[in-house]
Coordinates of N, CA and C in Angstrom, one line a residue:
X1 N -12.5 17.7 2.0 CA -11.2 17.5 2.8 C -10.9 16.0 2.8
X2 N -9.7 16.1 2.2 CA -9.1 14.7 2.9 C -9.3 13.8 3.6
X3 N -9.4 12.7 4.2 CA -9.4 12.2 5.7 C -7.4 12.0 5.9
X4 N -7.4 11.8 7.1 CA -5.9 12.2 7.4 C -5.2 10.5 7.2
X5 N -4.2 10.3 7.6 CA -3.5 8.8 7.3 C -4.2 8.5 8.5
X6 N -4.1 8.7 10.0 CA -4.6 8.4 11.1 C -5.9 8.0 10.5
X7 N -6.7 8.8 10.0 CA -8.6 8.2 10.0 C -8.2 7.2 8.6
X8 N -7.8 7.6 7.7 CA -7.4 6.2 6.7 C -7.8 4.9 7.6
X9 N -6.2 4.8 8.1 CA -5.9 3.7 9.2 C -6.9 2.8 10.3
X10 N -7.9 3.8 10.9 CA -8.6 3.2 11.5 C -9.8 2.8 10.9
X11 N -10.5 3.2 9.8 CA -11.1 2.9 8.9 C -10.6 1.6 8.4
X12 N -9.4 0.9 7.7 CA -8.9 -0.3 7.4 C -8.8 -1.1 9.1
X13 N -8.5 -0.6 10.1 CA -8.6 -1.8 11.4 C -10.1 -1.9 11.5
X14 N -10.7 -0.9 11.2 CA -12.4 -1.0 11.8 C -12.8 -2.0 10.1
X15 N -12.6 -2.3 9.3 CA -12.9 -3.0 8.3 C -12.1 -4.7 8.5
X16 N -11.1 -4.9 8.5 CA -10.5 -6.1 9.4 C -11.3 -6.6 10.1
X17 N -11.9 -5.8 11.2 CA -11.9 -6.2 12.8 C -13.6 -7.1 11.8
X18 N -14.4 -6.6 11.3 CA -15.6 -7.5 10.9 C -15.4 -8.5 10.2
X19 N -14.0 -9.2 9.7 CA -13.5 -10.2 8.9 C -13.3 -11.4 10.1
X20 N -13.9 -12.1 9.9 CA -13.9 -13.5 11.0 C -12.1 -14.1 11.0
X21 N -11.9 -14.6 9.7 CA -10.6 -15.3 10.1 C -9.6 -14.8 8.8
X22 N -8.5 -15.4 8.8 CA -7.3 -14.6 7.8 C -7.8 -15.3 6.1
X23 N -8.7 -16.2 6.0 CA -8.9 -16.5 4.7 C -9.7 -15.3 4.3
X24 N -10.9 -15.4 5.0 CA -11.6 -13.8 4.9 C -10.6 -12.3 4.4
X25 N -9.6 -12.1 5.4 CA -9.1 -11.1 5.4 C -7.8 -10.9 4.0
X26 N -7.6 -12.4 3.8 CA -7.0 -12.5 2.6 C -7.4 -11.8 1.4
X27 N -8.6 -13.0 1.1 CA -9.3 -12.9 0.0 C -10.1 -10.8 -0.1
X28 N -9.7 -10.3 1.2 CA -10.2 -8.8 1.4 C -9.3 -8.4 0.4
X29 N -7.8 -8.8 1.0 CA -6.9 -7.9 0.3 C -6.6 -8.1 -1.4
X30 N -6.9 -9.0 -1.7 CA -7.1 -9.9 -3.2 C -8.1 -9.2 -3.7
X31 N -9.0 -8.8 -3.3 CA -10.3 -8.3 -3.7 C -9.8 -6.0 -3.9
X32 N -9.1 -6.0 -3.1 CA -8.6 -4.7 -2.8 C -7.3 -4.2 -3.7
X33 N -7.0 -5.1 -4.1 CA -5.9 -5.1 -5.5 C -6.3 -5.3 -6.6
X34 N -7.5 -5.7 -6.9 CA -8.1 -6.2 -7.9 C -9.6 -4.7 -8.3
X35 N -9.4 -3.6 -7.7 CA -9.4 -2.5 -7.7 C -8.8 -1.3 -8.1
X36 N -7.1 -1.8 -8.1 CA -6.7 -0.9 -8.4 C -7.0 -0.7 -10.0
X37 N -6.5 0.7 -10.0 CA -6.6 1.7 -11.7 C -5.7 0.6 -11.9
X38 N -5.7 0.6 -13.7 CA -4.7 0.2 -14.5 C -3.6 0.7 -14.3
X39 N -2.5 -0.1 -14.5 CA -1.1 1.0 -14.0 C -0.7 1.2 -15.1
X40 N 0.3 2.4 -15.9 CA 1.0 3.2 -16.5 C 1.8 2.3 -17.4
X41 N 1.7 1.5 -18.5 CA 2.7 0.7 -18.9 C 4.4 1.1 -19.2
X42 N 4.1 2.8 -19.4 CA 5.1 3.1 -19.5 C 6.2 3.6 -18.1
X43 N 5.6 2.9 -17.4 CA 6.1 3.2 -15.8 C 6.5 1.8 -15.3
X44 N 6.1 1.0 -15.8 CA 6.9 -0.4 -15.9 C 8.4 -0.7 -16.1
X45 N 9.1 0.4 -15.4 CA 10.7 0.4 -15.6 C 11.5 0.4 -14.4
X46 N 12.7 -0.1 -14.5 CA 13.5 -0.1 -12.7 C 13.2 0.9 -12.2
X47 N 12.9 1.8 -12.8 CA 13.2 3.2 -11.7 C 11.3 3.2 -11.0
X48 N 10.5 2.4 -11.1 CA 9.4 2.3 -10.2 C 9.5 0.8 -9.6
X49 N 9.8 -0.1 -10.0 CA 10.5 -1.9 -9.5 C 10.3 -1.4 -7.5
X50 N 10.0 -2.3 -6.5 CA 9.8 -1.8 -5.5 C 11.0 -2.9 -5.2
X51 N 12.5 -2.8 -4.7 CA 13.4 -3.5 -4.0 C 12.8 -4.5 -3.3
X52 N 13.3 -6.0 -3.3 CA 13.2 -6.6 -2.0 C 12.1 -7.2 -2.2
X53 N 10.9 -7.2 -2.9 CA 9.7 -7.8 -3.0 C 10.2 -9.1 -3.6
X54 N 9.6 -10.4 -3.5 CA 9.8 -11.8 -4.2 C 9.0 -11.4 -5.6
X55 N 7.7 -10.9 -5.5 CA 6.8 -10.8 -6.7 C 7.3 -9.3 -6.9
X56 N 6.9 -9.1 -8.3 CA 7.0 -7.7 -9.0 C 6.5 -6.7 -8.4
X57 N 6.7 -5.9 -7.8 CA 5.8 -4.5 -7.7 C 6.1 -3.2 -8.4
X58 N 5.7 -2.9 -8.9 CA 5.9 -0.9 -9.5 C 5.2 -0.4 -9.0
X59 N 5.5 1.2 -8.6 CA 4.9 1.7 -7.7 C 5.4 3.2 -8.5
X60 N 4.2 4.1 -8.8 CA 4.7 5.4 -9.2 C 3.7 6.5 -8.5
X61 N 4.9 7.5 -8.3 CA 4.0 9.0 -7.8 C 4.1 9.7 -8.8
X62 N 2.9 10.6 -8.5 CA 2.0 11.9 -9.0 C 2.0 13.2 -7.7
X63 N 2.5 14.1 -8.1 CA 2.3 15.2 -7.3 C 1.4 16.2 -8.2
X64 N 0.1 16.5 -7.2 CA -0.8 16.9 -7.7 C -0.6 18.4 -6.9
X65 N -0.7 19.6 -7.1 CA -0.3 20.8 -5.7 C 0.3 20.3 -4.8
X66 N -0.1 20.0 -3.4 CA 0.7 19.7 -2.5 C 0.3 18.4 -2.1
X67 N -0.2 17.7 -2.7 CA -0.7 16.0 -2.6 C 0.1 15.3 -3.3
X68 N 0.5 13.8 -3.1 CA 1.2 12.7 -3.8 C -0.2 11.9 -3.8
X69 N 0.1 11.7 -5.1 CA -0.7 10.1 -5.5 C -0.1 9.2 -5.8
X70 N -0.7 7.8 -5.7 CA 0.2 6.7 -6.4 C -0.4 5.8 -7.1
X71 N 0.4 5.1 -8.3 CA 0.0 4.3 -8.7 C 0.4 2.9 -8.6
X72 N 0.0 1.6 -8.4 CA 0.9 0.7 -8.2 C 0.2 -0.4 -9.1
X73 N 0.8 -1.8 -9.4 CA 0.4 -3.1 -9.9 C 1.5 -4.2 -9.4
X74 N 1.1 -5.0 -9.4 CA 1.9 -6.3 -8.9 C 1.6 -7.3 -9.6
X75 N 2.5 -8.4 -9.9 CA 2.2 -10.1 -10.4 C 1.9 -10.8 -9.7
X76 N 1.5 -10.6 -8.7 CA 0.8 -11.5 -7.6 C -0.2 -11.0 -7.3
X77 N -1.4 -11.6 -6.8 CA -2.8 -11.0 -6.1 C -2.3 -10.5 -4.9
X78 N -2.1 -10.8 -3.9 CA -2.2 -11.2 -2.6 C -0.9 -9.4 -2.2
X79 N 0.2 -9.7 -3.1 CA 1.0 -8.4 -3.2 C -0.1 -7.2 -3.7
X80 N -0.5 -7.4 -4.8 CA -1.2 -6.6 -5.3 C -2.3 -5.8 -4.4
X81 N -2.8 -6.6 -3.7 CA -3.8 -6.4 -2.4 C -3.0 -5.5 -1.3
X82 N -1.7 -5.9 -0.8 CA -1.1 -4.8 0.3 C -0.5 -3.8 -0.2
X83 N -0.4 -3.8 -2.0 CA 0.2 -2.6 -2.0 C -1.1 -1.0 -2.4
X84 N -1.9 -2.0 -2.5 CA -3.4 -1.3 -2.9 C -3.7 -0.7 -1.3
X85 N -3.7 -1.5 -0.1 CA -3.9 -0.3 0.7 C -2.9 0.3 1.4
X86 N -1.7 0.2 1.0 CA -0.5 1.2 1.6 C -1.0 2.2 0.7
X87 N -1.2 1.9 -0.5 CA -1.6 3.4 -1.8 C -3.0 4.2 -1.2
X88 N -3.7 3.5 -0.5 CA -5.0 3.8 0.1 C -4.3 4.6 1.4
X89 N -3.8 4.2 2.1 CA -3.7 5.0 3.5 C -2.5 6.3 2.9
X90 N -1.8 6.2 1.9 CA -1.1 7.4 1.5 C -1.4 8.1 0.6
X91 N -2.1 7.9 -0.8 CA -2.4 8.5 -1.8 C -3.8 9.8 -1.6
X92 N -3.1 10.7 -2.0 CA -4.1 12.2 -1.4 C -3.1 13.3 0.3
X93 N -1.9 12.3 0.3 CA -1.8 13.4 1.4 C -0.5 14.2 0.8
X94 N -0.2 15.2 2.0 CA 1.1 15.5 1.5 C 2.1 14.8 2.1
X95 N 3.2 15.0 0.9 CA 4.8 14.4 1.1 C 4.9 14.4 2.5
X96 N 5.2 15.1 3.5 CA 5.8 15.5 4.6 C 4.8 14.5 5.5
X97 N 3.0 14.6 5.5 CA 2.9 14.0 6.2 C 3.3 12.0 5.7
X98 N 3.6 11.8 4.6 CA 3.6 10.0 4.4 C 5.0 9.9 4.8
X99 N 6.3 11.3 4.8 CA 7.5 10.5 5.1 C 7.9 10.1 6.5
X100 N 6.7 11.2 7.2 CA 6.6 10.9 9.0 C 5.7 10.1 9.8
X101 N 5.1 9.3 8.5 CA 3.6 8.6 9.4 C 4.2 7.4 9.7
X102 N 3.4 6.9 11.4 CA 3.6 5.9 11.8 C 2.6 4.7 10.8
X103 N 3.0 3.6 10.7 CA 1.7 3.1 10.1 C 1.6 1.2 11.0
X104 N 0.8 2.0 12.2 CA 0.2 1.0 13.1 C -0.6 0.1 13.0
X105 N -1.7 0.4 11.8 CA -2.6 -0.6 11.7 C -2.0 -1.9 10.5
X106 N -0.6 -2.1 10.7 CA -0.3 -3.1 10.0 C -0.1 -4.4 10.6
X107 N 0.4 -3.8 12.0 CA 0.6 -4.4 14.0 C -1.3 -5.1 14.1
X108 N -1.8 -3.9 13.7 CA -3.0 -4.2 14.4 C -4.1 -4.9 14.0
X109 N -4.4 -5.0 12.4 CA -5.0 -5.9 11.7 C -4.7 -7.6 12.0
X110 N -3.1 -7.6 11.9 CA -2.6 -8.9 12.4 C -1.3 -9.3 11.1
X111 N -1.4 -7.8 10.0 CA -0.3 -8.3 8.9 C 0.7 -8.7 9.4
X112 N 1.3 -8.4 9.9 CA 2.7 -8.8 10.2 C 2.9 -10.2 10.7
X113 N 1.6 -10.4 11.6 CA 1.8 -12.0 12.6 C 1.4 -12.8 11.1
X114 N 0.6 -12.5 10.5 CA -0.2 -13.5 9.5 C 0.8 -13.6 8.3
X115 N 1.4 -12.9 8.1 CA 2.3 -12.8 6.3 C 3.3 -13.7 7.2
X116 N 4.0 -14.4 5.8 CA 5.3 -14.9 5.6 C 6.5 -13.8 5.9
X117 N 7.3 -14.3 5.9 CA 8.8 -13.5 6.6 C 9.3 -13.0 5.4
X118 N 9.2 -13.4 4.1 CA 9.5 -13.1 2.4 C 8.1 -11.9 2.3
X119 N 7.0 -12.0 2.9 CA 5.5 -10.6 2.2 C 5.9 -9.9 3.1
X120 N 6.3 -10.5 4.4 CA 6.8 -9.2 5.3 C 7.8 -8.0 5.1
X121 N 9.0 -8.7 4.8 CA 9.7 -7.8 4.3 C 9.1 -7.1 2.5
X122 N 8.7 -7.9 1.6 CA 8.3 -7.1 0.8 C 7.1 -5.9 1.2
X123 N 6.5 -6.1 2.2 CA 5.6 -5.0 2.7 C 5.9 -3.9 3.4
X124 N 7.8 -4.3 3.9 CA 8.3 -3.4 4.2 C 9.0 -2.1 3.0
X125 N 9.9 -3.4 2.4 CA 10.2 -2.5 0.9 C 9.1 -1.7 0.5
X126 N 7.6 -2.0 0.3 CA 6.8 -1.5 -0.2 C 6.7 0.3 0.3
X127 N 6.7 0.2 1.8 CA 6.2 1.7 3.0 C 7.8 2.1 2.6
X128 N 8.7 1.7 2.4 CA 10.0 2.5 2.1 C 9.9 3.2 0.7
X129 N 9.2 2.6 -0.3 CA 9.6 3.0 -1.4 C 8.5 4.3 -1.4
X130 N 7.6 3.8 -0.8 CA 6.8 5.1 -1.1 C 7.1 6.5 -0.3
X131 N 7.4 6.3 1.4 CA 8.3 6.7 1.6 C 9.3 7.4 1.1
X132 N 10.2 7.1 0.3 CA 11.2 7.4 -0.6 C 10.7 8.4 -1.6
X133 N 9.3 8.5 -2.5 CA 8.9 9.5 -2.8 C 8.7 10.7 -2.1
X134 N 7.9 10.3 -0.9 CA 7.8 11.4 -0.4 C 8.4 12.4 0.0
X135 N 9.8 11.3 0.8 CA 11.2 12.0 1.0 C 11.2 13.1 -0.1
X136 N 11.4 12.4 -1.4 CA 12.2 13.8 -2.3 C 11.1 14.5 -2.5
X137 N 9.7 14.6 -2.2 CA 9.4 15.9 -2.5 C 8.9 16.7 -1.7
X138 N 9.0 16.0 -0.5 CA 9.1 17.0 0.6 C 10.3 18.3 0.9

């Protein structure tokens, strides 16, 4: 069984919370992008491009039965790293639940206070686009 987005989520705060300071928690997310699968070269097209990011992101779903998966890559580490665990707390559920999830531990880690106003919004573009899959196949 799955774990749900909620146990995802607290699993990533309960992983943070043992990271002393944001160079630590950086180099986490650097290290968490640097994980991901290879991405799809042939999915390197506008129609996966994540809006609004400064660095590149692609971002593609897989509907597996009633799960989405995703794939993502980025030209930056540090992007590469947040879009690695937005793909972590969404990839394996269904549509319906990622187009209605709250996603709190972004507040709660400290992403938001700690990113730039430019990673912020691209981390936003990021939860919309995937979002936006889910939308249509829900």
């Amino acid at each position: 069984m799955n774990k749900s987005i909620s146990e995802i989520q607290s699993d990533i705060i309960e992983e943070f919370s043992e990271l002393s300071d944001w160079e630590e928690k950086f180099q986490y997310l650097i290290e968490l992008g640097e994980e991901l699968p290879s991405y799809p070269e042939e999915k390197r097209t506008e129609e996966y491009i994540v809006p609004g990011c400064q660095s590149r992101v692609w971002v593609a779903p897989e509907l597996t039965g009633d799960r989405l998966n995703f794939f993502a890559d980025s030209d930056t580490a540090l992007t590469k790293g947040l879009i690695a665990i937005l793909i972590r707390v969404f990839s394996g559920q269904r549509p319906e639940d990622i187009a209605t999830a709250s996603l709190g531990f972004i507040e709660e880690v400290g992403l938001s206070k700690f990113l730039s106003i430019s990673r912020r919004n691209g981390l936003s573009s990021m939860v919309q686009k995937l979002k936006g899959f889910a939308d249509k196949k829900s």
